[in-house]
Short mmCIF file of C-alpha atoms in Angstrom, two decimals:
data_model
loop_
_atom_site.label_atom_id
_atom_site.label_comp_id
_atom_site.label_asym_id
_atom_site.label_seq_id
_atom_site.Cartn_x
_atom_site.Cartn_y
_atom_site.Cartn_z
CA UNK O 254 -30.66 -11.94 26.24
CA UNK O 255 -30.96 -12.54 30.19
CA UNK O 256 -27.37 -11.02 30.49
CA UNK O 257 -26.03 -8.43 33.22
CA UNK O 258 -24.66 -5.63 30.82
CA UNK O 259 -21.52 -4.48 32.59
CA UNK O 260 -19.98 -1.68 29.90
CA UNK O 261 -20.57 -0.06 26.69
CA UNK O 262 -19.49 2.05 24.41
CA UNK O 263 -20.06 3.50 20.94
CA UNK O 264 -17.51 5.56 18.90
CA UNK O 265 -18.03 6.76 15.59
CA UNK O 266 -16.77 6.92 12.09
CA UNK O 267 -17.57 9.31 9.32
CA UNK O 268 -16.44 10.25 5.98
CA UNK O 269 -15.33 13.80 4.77
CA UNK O 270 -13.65 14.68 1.67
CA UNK O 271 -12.94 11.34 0.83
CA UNK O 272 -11.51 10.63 4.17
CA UNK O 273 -12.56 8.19 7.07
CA UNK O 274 -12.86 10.16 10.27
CA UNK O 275 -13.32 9.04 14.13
CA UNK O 276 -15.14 10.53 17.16
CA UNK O 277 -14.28 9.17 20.51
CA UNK O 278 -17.28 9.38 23.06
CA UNK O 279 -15.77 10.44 26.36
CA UNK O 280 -17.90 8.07 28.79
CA UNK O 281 -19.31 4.59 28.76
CA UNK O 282 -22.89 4.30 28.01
CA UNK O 283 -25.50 4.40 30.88
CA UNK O 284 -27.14 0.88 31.77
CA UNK O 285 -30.84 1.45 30.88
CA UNK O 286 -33.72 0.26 28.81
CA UNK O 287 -32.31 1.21 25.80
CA UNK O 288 -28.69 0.35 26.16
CA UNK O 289 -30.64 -3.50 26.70
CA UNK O 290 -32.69 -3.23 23.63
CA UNK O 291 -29.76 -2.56 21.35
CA UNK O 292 -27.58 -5.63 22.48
CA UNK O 293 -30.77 -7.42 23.26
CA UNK O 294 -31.27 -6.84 19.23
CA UNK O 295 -27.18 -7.12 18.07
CA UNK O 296 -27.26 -10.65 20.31
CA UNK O 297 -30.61 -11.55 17.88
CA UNK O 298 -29.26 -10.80 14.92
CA UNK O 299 -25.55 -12.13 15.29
CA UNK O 300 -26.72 -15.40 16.86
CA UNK O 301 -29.02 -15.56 13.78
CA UNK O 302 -26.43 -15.14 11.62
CA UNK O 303 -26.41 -18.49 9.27
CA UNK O 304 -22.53 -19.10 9.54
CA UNK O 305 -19.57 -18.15 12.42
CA UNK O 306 -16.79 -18.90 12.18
CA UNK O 307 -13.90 -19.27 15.22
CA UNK O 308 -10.54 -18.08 16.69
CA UNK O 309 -7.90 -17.27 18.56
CA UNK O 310 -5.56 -14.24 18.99
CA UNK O 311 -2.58 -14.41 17.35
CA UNK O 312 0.78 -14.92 19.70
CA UNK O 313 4.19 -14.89 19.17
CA UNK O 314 5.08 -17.59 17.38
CA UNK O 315 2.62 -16.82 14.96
CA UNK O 316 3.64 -16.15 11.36
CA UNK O 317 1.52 -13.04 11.22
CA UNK O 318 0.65 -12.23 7.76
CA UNK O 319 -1.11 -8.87 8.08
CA UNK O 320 0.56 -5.97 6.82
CA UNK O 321 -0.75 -3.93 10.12
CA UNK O 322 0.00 -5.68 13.29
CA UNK O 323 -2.56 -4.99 16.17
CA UNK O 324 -2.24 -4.29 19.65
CA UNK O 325 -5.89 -5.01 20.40
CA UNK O 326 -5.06 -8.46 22.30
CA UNK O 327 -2.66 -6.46 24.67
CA UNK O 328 -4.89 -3.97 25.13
CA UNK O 329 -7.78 -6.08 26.33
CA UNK O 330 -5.31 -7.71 28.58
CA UNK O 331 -4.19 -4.95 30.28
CA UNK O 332 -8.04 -3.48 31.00
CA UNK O 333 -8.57 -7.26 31.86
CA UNK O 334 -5.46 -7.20 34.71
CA UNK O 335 -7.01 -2.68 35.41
CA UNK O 336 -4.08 -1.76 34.20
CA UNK O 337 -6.64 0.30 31.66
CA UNK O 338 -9.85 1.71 32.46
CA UNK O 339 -12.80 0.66 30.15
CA UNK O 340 -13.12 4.24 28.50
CA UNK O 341 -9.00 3.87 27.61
CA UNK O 342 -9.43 0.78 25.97
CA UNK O 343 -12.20 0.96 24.06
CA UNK O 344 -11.05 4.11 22.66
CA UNK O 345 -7.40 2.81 21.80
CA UNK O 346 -9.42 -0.15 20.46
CA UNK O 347 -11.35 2.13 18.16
CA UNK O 348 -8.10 3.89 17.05
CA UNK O 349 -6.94 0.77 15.90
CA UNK O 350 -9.73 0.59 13.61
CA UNK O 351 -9.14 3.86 12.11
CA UNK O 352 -5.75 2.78 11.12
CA UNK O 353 -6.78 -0.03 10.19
CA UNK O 354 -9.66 1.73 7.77
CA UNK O 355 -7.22 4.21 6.78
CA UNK O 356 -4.86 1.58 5.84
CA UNK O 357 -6.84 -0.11 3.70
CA UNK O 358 -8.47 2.89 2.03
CA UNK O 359 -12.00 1.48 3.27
CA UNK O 360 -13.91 4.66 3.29
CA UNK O 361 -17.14 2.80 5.73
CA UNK O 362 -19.37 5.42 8.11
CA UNK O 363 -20.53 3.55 10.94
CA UNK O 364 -20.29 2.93 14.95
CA UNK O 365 -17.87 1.00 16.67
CA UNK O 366 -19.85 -0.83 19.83
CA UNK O 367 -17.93 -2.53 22.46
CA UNK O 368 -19.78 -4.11 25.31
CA UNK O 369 -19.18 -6.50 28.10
CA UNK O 370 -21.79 -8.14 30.32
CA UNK O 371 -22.37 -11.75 32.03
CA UNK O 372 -24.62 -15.03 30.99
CA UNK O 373 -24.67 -18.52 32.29
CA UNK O 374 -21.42 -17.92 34.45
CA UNK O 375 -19.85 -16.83 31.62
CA UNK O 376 -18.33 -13.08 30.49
CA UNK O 377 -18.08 -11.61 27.19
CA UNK O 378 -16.90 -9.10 25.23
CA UNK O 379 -18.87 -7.99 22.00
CA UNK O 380 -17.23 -6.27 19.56
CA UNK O 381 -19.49 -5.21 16.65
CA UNK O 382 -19.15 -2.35 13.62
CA UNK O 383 -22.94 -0.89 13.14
CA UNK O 384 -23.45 0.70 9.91
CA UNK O 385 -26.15 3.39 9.78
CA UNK O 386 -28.90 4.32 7.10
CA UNK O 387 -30.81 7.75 6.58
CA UNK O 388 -34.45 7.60 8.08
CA UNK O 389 -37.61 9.18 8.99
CA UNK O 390 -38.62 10.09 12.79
CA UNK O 391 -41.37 12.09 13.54
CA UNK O 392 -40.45 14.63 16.17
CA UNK O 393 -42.44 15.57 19.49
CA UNK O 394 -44.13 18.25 17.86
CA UNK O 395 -45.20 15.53 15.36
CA UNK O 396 -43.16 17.37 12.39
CA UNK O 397 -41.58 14.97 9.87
CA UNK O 398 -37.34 14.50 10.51
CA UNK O 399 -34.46 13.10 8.73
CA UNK O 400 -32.11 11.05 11.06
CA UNK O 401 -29.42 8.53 11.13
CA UNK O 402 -30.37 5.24 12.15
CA UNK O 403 -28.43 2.04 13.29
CA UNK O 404 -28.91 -0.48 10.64
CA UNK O 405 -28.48 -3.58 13.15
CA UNK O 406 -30.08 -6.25 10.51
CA UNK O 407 -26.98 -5.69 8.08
CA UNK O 408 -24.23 -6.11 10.63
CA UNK O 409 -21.53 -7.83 8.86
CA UNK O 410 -18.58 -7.32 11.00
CA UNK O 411 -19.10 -8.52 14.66
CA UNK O 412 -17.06 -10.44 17.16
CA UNK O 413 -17.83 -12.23 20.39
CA UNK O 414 -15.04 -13.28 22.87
CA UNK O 415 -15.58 -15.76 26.03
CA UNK O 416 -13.69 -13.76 28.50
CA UNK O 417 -13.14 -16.66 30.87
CA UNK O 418 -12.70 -18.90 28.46
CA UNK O 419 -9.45 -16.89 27.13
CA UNK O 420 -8.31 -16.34 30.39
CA UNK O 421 -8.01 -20.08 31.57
CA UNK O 422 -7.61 -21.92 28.29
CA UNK O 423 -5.35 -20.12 26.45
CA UNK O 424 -4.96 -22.72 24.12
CA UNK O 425 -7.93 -22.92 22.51
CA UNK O 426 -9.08 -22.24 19.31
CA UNK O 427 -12.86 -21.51 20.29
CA UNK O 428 -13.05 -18.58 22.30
CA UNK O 429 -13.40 -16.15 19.86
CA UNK O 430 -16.56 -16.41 17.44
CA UNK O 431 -17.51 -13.96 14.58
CA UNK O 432 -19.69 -13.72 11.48
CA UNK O 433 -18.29 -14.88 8.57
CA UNK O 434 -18.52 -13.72 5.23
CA UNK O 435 -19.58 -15.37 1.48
CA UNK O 436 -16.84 -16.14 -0.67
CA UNK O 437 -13.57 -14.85 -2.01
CA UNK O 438 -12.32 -12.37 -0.22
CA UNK O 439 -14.09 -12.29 3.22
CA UNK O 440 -15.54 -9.15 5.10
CA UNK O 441 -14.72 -11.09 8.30
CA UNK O 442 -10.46 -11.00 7.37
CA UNK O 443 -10.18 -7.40 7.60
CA UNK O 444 -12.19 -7.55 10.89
CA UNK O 445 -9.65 -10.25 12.30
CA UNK O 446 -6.87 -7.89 10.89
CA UNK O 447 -8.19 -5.21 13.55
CA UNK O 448 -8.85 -7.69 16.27
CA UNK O 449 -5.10 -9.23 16.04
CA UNK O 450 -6.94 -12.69 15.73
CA UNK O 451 -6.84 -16.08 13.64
CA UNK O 452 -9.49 -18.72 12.64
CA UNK O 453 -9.21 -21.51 14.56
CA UNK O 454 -11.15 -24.66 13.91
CA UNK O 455 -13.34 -24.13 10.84
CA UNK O 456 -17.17 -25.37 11.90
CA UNK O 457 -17.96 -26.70 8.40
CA UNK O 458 -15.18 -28.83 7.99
CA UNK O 459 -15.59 -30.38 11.39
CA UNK O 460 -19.18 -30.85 11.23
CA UNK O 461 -18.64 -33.02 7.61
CA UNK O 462 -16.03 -35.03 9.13
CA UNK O 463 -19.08 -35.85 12.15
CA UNK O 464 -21.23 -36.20 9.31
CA UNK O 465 -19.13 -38.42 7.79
CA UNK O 466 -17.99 -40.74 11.59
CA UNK O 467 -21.68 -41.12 11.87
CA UNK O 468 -21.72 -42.47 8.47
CA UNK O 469 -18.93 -44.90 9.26
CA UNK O 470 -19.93 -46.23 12.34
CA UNK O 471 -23.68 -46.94 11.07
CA UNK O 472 -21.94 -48.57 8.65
CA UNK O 473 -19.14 -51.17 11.35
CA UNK O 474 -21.61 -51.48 13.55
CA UNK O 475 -23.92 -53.48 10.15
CA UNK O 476 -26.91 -50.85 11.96
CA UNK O 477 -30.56 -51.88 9.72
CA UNK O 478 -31.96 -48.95 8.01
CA UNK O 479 -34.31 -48.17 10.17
CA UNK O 480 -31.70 -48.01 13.46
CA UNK O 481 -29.30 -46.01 11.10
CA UNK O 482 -31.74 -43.10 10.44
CA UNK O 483 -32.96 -42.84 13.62
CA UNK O 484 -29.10 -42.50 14.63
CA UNK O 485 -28.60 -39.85 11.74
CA UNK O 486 -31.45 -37.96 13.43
CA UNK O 487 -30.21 -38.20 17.05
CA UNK O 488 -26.69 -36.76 16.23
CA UNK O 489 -28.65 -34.12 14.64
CA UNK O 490 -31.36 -33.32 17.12
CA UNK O 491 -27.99 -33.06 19.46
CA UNK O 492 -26.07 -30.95 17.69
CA UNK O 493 -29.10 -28.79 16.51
CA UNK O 494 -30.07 -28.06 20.17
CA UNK O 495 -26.25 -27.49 20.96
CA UNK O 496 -26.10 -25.49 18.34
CA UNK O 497 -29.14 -23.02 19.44
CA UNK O 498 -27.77 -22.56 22.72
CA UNK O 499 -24.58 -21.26 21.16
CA UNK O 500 -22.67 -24.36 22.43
CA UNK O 501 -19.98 -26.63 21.09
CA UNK O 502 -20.39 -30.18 20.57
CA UNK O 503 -18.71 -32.63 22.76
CA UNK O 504 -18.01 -35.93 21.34
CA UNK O 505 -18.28 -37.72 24.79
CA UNK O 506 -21.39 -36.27 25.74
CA UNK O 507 -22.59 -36.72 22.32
CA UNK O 508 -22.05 -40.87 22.73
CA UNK O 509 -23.43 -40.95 26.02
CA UNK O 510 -26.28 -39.60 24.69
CA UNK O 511 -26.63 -41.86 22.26
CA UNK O 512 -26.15 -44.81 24.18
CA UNK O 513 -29.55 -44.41 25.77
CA UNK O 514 -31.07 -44.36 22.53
CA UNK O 515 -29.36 -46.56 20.58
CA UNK O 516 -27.31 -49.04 22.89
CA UNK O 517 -24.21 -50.61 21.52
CA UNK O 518 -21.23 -52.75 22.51
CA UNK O 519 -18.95 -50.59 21.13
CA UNK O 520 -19.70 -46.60 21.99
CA UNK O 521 -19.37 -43.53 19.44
CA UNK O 522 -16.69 -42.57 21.43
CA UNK O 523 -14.82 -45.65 21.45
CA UNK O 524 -15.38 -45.81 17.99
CA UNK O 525 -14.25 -42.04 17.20
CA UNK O 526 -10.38 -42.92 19.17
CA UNK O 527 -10.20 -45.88 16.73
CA UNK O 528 -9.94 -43.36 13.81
CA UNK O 529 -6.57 -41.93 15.06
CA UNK O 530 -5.56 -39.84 11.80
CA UNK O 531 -9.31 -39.10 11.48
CA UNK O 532 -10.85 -38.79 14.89
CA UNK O 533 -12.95 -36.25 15.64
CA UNK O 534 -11.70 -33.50 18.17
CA UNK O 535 -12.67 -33.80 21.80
CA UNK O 536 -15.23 -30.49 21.19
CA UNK O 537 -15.97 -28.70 18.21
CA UNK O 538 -18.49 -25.73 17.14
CA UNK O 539 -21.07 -26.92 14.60
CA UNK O 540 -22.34 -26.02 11.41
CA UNK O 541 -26.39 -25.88 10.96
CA UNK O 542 -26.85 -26.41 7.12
CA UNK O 543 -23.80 -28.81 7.12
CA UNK O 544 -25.42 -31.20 9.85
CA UNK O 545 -28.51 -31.12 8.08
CA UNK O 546 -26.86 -33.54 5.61
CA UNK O 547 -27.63 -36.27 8.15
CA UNK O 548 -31.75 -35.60 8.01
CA UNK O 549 -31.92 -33.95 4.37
CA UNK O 550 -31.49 -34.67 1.13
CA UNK O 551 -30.06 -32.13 -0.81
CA UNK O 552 -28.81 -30.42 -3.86
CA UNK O 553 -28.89 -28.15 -7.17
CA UNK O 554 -27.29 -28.14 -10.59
CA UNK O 555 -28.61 -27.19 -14.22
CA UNK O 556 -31.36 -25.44 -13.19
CA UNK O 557 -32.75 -28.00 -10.94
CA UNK O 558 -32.82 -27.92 -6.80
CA UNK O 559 -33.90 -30.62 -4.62
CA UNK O 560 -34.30 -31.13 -1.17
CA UNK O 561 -36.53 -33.70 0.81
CA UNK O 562 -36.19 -35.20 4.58
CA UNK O 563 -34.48 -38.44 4.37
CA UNK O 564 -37.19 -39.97 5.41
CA UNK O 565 -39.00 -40.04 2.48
CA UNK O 566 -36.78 -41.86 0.46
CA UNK O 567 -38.34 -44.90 -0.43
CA UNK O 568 -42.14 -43.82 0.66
CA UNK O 569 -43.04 -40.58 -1.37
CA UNK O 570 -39.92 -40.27 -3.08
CA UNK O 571 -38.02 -43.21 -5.34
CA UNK O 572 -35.04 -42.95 -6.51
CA UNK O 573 -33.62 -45.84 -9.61
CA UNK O 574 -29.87 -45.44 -9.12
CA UNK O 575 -29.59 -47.17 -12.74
CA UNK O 576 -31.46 -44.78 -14.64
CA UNK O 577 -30.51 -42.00 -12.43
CA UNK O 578 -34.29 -41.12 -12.03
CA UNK O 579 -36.09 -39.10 -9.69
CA UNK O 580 -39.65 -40.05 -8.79
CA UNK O 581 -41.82 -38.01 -6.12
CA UNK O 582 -45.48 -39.24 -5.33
CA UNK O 583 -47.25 -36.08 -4.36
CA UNK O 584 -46.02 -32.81 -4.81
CA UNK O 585 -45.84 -29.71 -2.39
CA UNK O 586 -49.16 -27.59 -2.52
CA UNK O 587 -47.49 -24.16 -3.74
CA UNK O 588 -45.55 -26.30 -6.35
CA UNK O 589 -48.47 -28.45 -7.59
CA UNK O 590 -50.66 -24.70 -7.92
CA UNK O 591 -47.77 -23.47 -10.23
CA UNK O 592 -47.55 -26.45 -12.54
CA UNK O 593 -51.65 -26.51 -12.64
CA UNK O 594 -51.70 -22.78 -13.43
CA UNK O 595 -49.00 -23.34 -15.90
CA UNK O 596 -50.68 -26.05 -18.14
CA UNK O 597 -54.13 -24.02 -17.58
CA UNK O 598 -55.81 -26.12 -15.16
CA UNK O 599 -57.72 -25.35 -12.69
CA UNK O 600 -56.51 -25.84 -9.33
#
């Protein structure tokens, strides 16, 4: 992360007697090597993280439904307008969490990290709970001790908030981004509980609907086969690199890019405002595995899963759509080794 680090803190919670306790540290943390390692490692893992999901913090007119209302966007603004020093904040911030945690009887040891630093004109605010594991050091004198560690791999609960972006467009839904959880009842709500905030657009659902526009359009615009994949593959080279940079997709950008590939009378863009009820947004936050749709083939029932790049279809892989049949020409090497072993011969 080439960032400039500008505060951070840790705080911790513990458990005794079936209790959730909290130790405030007293100081920020001092800027050095290791301070850099640890978000250098958090920004790894959370921008790794397979799906994020996006917000907002709640305002007024909000129909709040949390139980426990939090403070935590008031606080921020007031250390964002000095009103609160860094220290202040962070430790009202991580008092808020203990009621929170007390609240909802969540008995979870851990460290509370809040850190702010600057990247590509940009400042943030990472808010991230670190749970810790039991492990093995080996001390100077080269004896054998039990410590707690920072488990940073299993971070579950972790938020990241575009400071500028808050600041001059309040309304967006965008600014906020944090790990979301499987399904049922997410991880990720009780964390939005403590950070006062609400999902905003939903990256899945917005990347299908692209998925599906760049279906559409192949489809007006009578594209051959061969123009129509290698449009499927732009948008997704696009958003794919967009997406790796931790960027939102911009639909205007987007067609002017893909006007110099694929020239048209009628741009994606023009072609997205014709959708009214179903036009895309101006700039939306992508989903990986859902864009993949436009390059893969893909999917799993009864015991079987499949998935091949589209362009195989019709070379090593033939499909009969009236006999609903399946046939591949050449199999993978680790699969073809398995079936061999299995019906005893030799590979």
């Amino acid at each position: 992360m080439q960032a400039d680090v500008k505060h951070s803190i840790i705080h911790q919670f513990y458990t005794n007697d079936g209790q959730i306790g909290l130790r405030v540290a007293p100081s920020t943390l001092a800027i050095n090597d290791e301070v850099g390692l640890l978000l250098d490692e958090l920004t790894e893992v959370y921008q790794a993280k397979p799906s994020k999901g996006y917000a907002r913090f709640l305002t007024a007119e909000d129909e709040q439904e949390t139980t426990l209302k939090s403070d935590f966007p008031e606080l921020l603004a007031q250390w964002r307008k000095d009103e609160l020093e860094f220290v202040d904040f962070s430790q009202q911030a991580a008092k808020l969490l203990h009621q929170q945690l007390q609240h909802y009887g969540i008995l979870e040891p851990g460290f509370l990290l809040l850190a702010t630093y600057a990247e590509r004109g940009e400042d943030f605010l990472v808010v991230a709970f670190l749970p810790s594991q039991d492990g093995v050091t080996i001390a100077p004198d080269l004896s054998v001790d039990r410590s707690s560690q920072l488990a940073i791999s299993k971070v579950q609960l972790a938020a990241s908030i575009n400071l500028r972006e808050w600041h001059e467009e309040p309304d967006s839904t965008t600014y906020i981004s944090f790990i979301k959880g499987r399904a049922g009842r997410k991880v990720s709500d009780f964390f939005l509980d403590f950070l006062g905030c609400a999902e905003g657009l939903n990256p899945k659902k917005q990347s299908q609907q692209l998925v599906d526009s760049v279906t559409r359009y192949a489809q007006e615009e009578q594209l051959e086969e061969e123009q129509a994949r290698q449009l499927r593959k732009s948008v997704y080279e696009i958003c794919d690199n967009q997406w790796q940079q931790g960027e939102p997709v911009r639909v205007k950008d987007l067609s002017e890019q893909l006007s110099e590939s694929l020239p048209r009378e009628r741009s994606f863009a023009d072609f997205n405002q014709a959708q009214q009820e179903r036009a895309l947004v101006d700039e939306f936050p992508t989903d990986r595995s859902t864009m993949r749709k436009l390059v893969k083939f893909q999917g799993q029932g009864g015991g079987l899963s499949v998935s091949f790049d589209q362009d195989l279809l019709s070379e090593r892989v033939e499909y009969d759509p009236h006999s609903d049949k399946l046939t591949i020409h050449g199999t993978p090497p680790n699969l073809r080794d398995q079936l061999r072993r299995y019906f005893g011969i030799d590979s």
